[in-house]
C-alpha positions as semicolon CSV with decimal commas, in nm:
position;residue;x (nm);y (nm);z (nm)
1;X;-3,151;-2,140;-0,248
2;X;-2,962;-1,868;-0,357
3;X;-2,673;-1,931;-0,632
4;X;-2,375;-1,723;-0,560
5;X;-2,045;-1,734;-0,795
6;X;-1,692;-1,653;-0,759
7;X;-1,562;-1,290;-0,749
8;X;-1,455;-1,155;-1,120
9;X;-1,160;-0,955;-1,158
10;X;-1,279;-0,691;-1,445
11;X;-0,971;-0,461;-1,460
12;X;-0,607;-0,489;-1,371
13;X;-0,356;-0,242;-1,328
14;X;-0,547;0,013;-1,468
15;X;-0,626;-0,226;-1,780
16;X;-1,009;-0,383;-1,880
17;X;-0,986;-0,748;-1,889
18;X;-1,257;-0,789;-2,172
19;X;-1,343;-1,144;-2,167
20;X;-1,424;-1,108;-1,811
21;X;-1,642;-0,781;-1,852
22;X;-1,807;-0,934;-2,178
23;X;-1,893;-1,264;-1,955
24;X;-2,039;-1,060;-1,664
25;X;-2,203;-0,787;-1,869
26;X;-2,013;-0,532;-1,710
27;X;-1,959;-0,238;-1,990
28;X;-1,655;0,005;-1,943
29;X;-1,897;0,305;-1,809
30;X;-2,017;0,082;-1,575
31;X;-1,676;0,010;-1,456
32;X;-1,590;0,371;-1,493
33;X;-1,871;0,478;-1,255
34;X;-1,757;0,244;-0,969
35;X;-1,416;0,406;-1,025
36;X;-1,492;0,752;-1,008
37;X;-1,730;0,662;-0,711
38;X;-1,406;0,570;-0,557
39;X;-1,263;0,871;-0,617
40;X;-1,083;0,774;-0,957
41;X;-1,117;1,008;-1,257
42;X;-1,036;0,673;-1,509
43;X;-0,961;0,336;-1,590
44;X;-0,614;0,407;-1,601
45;X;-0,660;0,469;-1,194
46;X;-0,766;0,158;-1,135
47;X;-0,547;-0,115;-0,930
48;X;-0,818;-0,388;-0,954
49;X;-1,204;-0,387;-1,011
50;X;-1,403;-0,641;-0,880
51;X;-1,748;-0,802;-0,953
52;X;-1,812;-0,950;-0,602
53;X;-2,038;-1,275;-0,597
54;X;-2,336;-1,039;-0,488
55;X;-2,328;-0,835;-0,761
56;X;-2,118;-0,488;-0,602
57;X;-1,810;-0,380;-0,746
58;X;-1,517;-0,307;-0,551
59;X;-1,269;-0,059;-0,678
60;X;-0,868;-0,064;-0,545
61;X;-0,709;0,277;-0,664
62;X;-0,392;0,307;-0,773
63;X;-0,115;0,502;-0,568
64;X;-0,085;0,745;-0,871
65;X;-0,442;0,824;-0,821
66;X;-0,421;0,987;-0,407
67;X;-0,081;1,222;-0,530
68;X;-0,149;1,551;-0,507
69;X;0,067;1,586;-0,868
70;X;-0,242;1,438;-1,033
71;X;-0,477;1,686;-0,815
72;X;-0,276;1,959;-0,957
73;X;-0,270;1,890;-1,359
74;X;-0,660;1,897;-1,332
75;X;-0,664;2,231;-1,223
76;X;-0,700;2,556;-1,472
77;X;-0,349;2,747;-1,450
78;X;-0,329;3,063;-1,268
79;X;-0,352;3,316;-1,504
């Protein structure tokens, strides 16, 4: 019998939720990597992170992340 818990919301609107990350042993890279798997650069793109009950993390990007504005500031200036 397998034991399965509840999903665990690790960061919200672009914020860690530490108690929650300390409880699932989740560290902020970890969470980072998910994110930038997603095509985030940081934690600061994050809408929500979730620990689902087996064990993946799912990763909603904020709007702010997709604009090309944000595309454009990481770029080297023309020069």
């Amino acid at each position: 019998q397998m034991v399965r818990s509840e999903p665990t919301l690790l960061i919200r609107n672009g914020e860690c939720c530490p108690n929650a990350m300390k409880r699932e042993r989740i560290t902020e890279a970890e969470a980072l990597g998910a994110i930038r798997s997603s095509g985030g650069h940081s934690i600061a793109d994050a809408n929500s992170v979730v620990l689902e009950s087996d064990g993946t993390i799912s990763v909603s990007l904020r709007p702010e992340a997709h604009t090309p504005a944000m595309a454009q500031a990481a770029r080297p200036a023309a020069g």
